[in-house]
CSV table of C-alpha atoms and ligand atoms in Angstrom, one decimal:
chain,number,residue,atom,x,y,z
A,1,MET,CA,27.6,-11.7,15.3
A,2,THR,CA,25.9,-13.7,18.3
A,3,GLY,CA,22.4,-14.9,18.6
A,4,PRO,CA,20.0,-15.3,15.7
A,5,VAL,CA,20.0,-13.4,12.6
A,6,LEU,CA,17.4,-12.2,10.0
A,7,ARG,CA,17.9,-11.7,6.5
A,8,VAL,CA,16.5,-8.3,6.2
A,9,SER,CA,15.3,-5.9,3.1
A,10,ARG,CA,14.6,-2.9,4.8
A,11,SER,CA,12.8,-1.7,7.8
A,12,HIS,CA,10.9,1.8,7.9
A,13,PHE,CA,8.9,3.7,10.6
A,14,PRO,CA,6.6,5.5,11.0
A,15,VAL,CA,4.3,3.1,8.7
A,16,THR,CA,0.6,3.8,8.2
A,17,ALA,CA,-0.2,2.1,5.2
A,18,LEU,CA,0.0,-1.5,6.2
A,19,GLY,CA,-2.0,-1.9,9.1
A,20,PRO,CA,-4.1,0.0,12.0
A,21,GLY,CA,-2.4,2.8,13.6
A,22,THR,CA,1.6,3.7,13.4
A,23,ARG,CA,3.7,0.7,12.8
A,24,LEU,CA,7.2,-0.4,12.9
A,25,GLY,CA,7.4,-2.4,9.3
A,26,ILE,CA,10.1,-4.7,8.7
A,27,TRP,CA,10.7,-6.5,5.6
A,28,LEU,CA,12.5,-9.9,5.4
A,29,GLN,CA,14.5,-10.9,2.6
A,30,GLY,CA,13.9,-14.0,0.3
A,31,CYS,CA,11.0,-15.6,-1.6
A,32,PRO,CA,11.0,-18.8,-3.5
A,33,LEU,CA,7.2,-18.4,-4.3
A,34,ALA,CA,7.7,-16.3,-7.5
A,35,CYS,CA,4.2,-15.0,-8.0
A,36,PRO,CA,4.0,-13.6,-11.5
A,37,GLY,CA,3.3,-9.7,-10.8
A,38,CYS,CA,4.9,-9.4,-7.8
A,39,MET,CA,5.8,-6.0,-7.1
A,40,SER,CA,8.9,-6.8,-4.7
A,41,LEU,CA,11.1,-8.6,-7.1
A,42,ASP,CA,13.8,-7.1,-5.2
A,43,THR,CA,13.1,-9.2,-2.2
A,44,TRP,CA,13.1,-12.7,-4.1
A,45,ASP,CA,16.9,-13.3,-3.6
A,46,PRO,CA,17.8,-14.9,-0.3
A,47,ALA,CA,21.1,-13.7,-0.4
A,48,GLY,CA,20.0,-10.3,-1.1
A,49,GLY,CA,19.3,-7.6,1.6
A,50,HIS,CA,21.0,-7.5,4.9
A,51,ALA,CA,21.8,-9.7,7.9
A,52,VAL,CA,20.5,-8.0,10.9
A,53,PRO,CA,20.9,-9.6,14.4
A,54,VAL,CA,17.7,-10.1,16.0
A,55,ASP,CA,18.9,-8.1,19.2
A,56,GLU,CA,18.9,-5.2,16.7
A,57,LEU,CA,15.8,-5.4,15.2
A,58,ALA,CA,14.2,-6.1,18.9
A,59,ALA,CA,15.9,-2.5,19.5
A,60,ARG,CA,14.1,-0.9,16.6
A,61,TRP,CA,11.1,-2.3,17.8
A,62,ARG,CA,11.4,-1.2,21.4
A,63,ASP,CA,12.4,2.4,19.8
A,64,ALA,CA,9.4,2.4,17.7
A,65,ALA,CA,7.3,1.7,20.8
A,66,ARG,CA,8.6,4.5,22.5
A,67,ARG,CA,7.8,6.8,19.7
A,68,GLY,CA,4.1,5.4,19.8
A,69,ALA,CA,4.3,2.4,17.5
A,70,THR,CA,0.9,0.6,17.8
A,71,GLY,CA,2.1,-2.5,16.2
A,72,LEU,CA,4.5,-4.3,14.0
A,73,THR,CA,3.8,-5.3,10.3
A,74,VAL,CA,6.1,-8.0,9.1
A,75,SER,CA,6.1,-8.7,5.4
A,76,GLY,CA,8.8,-9.7,2.4
A,77,GLY,CA,10.0,-11.2,0.8
A,78,GLU,CA,8.4,-14.3,2.4
A,79,PRO,CA,8.7,-14.0,6.2
A,80,LEU,CA,8.2,-17.6,6.9
A,81,THR,CA,11.4,-18.9,5.0
A,82,GLN,CA,13.3,-17.8,8.2
A,83,PRO,CA,11.1,-19.1,11.0
A,84,GLU,CA,13.6,-19.7,13.7
A,85,PRO,CA,15.2,-16.2,14.0
A,86,LEU,CA,11.5,-14.7,13.2
A,87,VAL,CA,10.4,-16.5,16.2
A,88,ALA,CA,13.1,-14.9,18.3
A,89,LEU,CA,12.2,-11.4,17.2
A,90,LEU,CA,8.4,-12.1,17.7
A,91,ASP,CA,8.7,-13.6,20.9
A,92,ALA,CA,10.8,-10.6,21.8
A,93,VAL,CA,8.0,-8.1,20.5
A,94,HIS,CA,5.4,-10.3,22.9
A,95,ARG,CA,7.5,-10.1,25.7
A,96,SER,CA,7.6,-6.5,25.5
A,97,ARG,CA,3.9,-6.0,25.6
A,98,GLY,CA,2.6,-4.5,29.0
A,99,GLU,CA,5.6,-2.0,28.7
A,100,THR,CA,3.7,0.2,26.2
A,101,PRO,CA,0.4,2.5,26.5
A,102,ILE,CA,-1.1,0.7,23.9
A,103,GLU,CA,-1.2,-3.0,23.4
A,104,PRO,CA,0.9,-3.6,20.4
A,105,ASP,CA,-0.2,-6.1,17.5
A,106,ILE,CA,1.6,-7.9,15.0
A,107,LEU,CA,0.3,-8.0,11.5
A,108,MET,CA,2.3,-10.9,9.1
A,109,PHE,CA,2.0,-11.0,5.2
A,110,THR,CA,2.8,-14.5,3.8
A,111,GLY,CA,2.3,-15.9,0.5
A,112,TYR,CA,1.9,-19.6,2.0
A,113,SER,CA,-2.0,-20.5,2.9
A,114,PRO,CA,-2.2,-22.0,6.5
A,115,GLU,CA,-2.6,-25.6,5.3
A,116,GLU,CA,1.2,-25.3,3.4
A,117,LEU,CA,3.1,-24.6,7.0
A,118,ASP,CA,5.3,-26.8,8.4
A,119,ASP,CA,5.7,-27.0,12.3
A,120,ARG,CA,8.4,-24.5,12.4
A,121,GLN,CA,6.4,-22.0,10.3
A,122,ARG,CA,3.2,-22.7,11.8
A,123,GLU,CA,4.7,-21.6,15.3
A,124,ALA,CA,6.3,-18.3,13.9
A,125,ALA,CA,2.9,-17.4,12.4
A,126,SER,CA,0.9,-18.3,15.7
A,127,TYR,CA,2.8,-15.0,17.1
A,128,ALA,CA,0.7,-13.0,14.6
A,129,ASP,CA,-2.4,-11.4,16.0
A,130,VAL,CA,-3.8,-11.4,12.1
A,131,LEU,CA,-2.1,-13.1,9.0
A,132,ILE,CA,-2.6,-11.8,5.3
A,133,THR,CA,-2.3,-15.3,3.7
A,134,GLY,CA,-1.7,-16.7,0.0
A,135,ARG,CA,0.1,-15.9,-3.4
A,136,TYR,CA,-0.6,-12.8,-5.0
A,137,GLU,CA,-2.7,-13.6,-8.0
A,138,ALA,CA,-2.4,-10.9,-10.7
A,139,ALA,CA,-5.9,-11.5,-12.7
A,140,ARG,CA,-7.6,-11.3,-9.2
A,141,PRO,CA,-7.7,-7.5,-8.2
A,142,THR,CA,-9.4,-6.7,-5.1
A,143,ARG,CA,-9.9,-3.3,-3.0
A,144,LEU,CA,-10.0,-5.0,0.0
A,145,ALA,CA,-7.8,-3.5,2.4
A,146,TRP,CA,-4.4,-4.8,2.8
A,147,ARG,CA,-4.8,-7.6,0.4
A,148,GLY,CA,-3.2,-7.5,-3.0
A,149,SER,CA,-5.7,-10.2,-5.1
A,150,ALA,CA,-8.8,-11.5,-4.1
A,151,ASN,CA,-7.9,-14.9,-3.1
A,152,GLN,CA,-5.6,-13.5,-0.4
A,153,ARG,CA,-7.5,-14.2,3.2
A,154,MET,CA,-7.2,-12.0,6.3
A,155,VAL,CA,-6.9,-14.6,9.2
A,156,VAL,CA,-7.7,-13.0,12.6
A,157,GLN,CA,-5.9,-15.2,15.3
A,158,SER,CA,-6.3,-13.6,18.9
A,159,ASP,CA,-8.6,-11.4,20.7
A,160,LEU,CA,-6.7,-8.3,20.1
A,161,GLY,CA,-6.4,-9.0,16.2
A,162,ARG,CA,-10.5,-9.4,16.4
A,163,ARG,CA,-10.8,-6.3,18.5
A,164,ARG,CA,-8.4,-4.0,16.6
A,165,TYR,CA,-9.0,-5.6,12.8
A,166,ALA,CA,-12.7,-6.2,13.0
A,167,PRO,CA,-13.3,-2.8,11.3
A,168,TYR,CA,-10.9,-3.7,8.2
A,169,LEU,CA,-12.1,-7.4,7.6
A,170,ASP,CA,-14.4,-6.0,4.7
A,171,LEU,CA,-13.4,-2.7,4.1
A,172,GLU,CA,-12.9,-1.7,0.7
A,173,PRO,CA,-11.2,1.8,0.8
A,174,GLU,CA,-11.8,4.2,-1.9
A,175,ARG,CA,-8.0,4.9,-2.1
A,176,PRO,CA,-5.8,2.6,-0.5
A,177,ALA,CA,-3.4,4.4,1.5
A,178,LEU,CA,0.3,4.3,0.1
A,179,GLN,CA,3.5,6.0,1.5
A,180,VAL,CA,6.8,7.1,-0.1
A,181,MET,CA,9.7,6.2,2.2
A,182,ALA,CA,13.5,6.7,1.4
A,183,ASP,CA,16.7,5.4,3.0
A,184,GLY,CA,20.3,4.8,1.8
A,185,ASP,CA,19.1,2.1,-0.5
A,186,GLY,CA,16.3,3.7,-2.4
A,187,VAL,CA,12.8,5.1,-2.5
A,188,TRP,CA,10.2,2.8,-1.5
A,189,ILE,CA,6.6,2.6,-2.1
A,190,VAL,CA,4.8,1.5,1.5
A,191,GLY,CA,1.1,-0.2,1.3
A,192,VAL,CA,-1.0,-2.3,-1.2
A,193,PRO,CA,-1.8,-0.6,-4.7
A,194,LEU,CA,-4.4,-1.0,-6.6
A,195,ARG,CA,-3.8,-3.0,-9.8
A,196,GLY,CA,-2.4,-0.6,-12.7
A,197,THR,CA,-0.9,2.1,-10.1
A,198,LEU,CA,2.4,1.6,-10.3
A,199,PRO,CA,2.7,1.4,-14.3
A,200,ARG,CA,0.9,4.7,-13.7
A,201,LEU,CA,3.4,6.1,-11.2
A,202,GLU,CA,6.4,5.3,-13.6
A,203,ARG,CA,4.8,7.2,-16.6
A,204,GLU,CA,4.0,10.3,-14.3
A,205,LEU,CA,7.7,10.0,-12.9
A,206,ARG,CA,8.9,10.1,-16.5
A,207,HIS,CA,6.3,13.0,-17.6
A,208,HIS,CA,7.8,14.9,-14.8
A,209,GLY,CA,11.3,14.5,-15.9
A,210,LEU,CA,12.0,11.8,-13.4
A,211,ASP,CA,13.9,8.6,-14.6
A,212,PRO,CA,13.9,5.7,-12.0
A,213,GLU,CA,17.1,3.6,-12.5
A,214,ALA,CA,15.2,0.6,-11.7
A,215,VAL,CA,11.9,-0.3,-10.1
A,216,THR,CA,11.1,-3.5,-8.1
A,217,TRP,CA,8.0,-4.4,-10.0
A,218,ARG,CA,10.3,-5.5,-13.1
A,219,PRO,CA,12.8,-7.7,-13.8
A,220,VAL,CA,16.0,-5.0,-14.7
A,221,ARG,CA,16.4,-6.3,-18.4
A,222,GLN,CA,12.5,-6.0,-18.9
A,223,TYR,CA,12.2,-2.6,-17.3
A,224,ARG,CA,15.3,-1.3,-19.7
A,225,ALA,CA,13.3,-2.9,-22.7
A,226,THR,CA,10.1,-0.8,-21.8
A,227,ARG,CA,12.3,2.4,-20.9
A,228,LYS,CA,13.6,2.5,-24.6
A,229,GLY,CA,10.1,3.1,-26.1
A,230,SER,CA,8.3,-0.3,-26.5
A,231,GLY,CA,5.2,1.3,-24.4
A,232,ARG,CA,4.7,-2.2,-23.2
A,233,GLU,CA,3.0,-2.1,-20.0
A,234,ASP,CA,3.4,-6.1,-19.0
A,235,GLY,CA,4.5,-6.7,-15.5
A,236,GLU,CA,1.2,-5.0,-14.3
A,237,THR,CA,1.0,-5.1,-10.6
A,238,PRO,CA,-1.6,-4.9,-7.9
B,301,SF4,S1,3.8,-11.3,-3.7
B,301,SF4,FE1,4.9,-11.9,-1.8
B,301,SF4,S2,4.7,-14.3,-1.8
B,301,SF4,FE2,4.2,-13.9,-4.1
B,301,SF4,S3,6.5,-13.8,-4.9
B,301,SF4,FE3,6.1,-11.3,-4.4
B,301,SF4,S4,7.1,-11.3,-2.0
B,301,SF4,FE4,6.7,-13.6,-2.6
């Protein structure tokens, strides 16, 4: 492989549950922050996922833009553990502005707060029109759009971000949007579920005779123990 490479968990299009409009979603692999109750334990291992050249991801973006994408959502994992190749990708997305009928925005989820970022991470974060920042804190549930816990902040960084995200800053949807998407690696839930939604989903699946091999919000060993009938529902998720 030549050129910068990102470690990627997955990407999906069209994503409508993480940001306004219709979006390309890219989930980067690797997170050192280990928030208790994280719903994406599968993204923690920095050696997991797939190595994908930035050129290929930029091509996925251009293809999504041609098909009507209004923005890019970058999540994880922790995107800012890979700041240099992330800058290369976001720069390519920025340069594509003007080629699409609707100016695309960039929404980035990071578990860091802005004060924690080093220079390289700050540069990568500066490409985002909007950041959702801060660790997931399971004990502080919220209904605010696209935030998993009440401490997380929506930080608007551009005029485009101000125009497009103003309706969402204080929005508390009655039922947050969730999508179910499938690829060769499994079935994925896209969006920020309310606290208790994921354990309920597991119960419903089992009630209907579906037995998922593993879920991303529980360590595999704990998941097996729970399935054997302890009835515990720890590992409660946002
Ligand atoms: S919630 Fe986000 S920041 Fe926290 S451990 Fe999970 S992926 Fe990392």
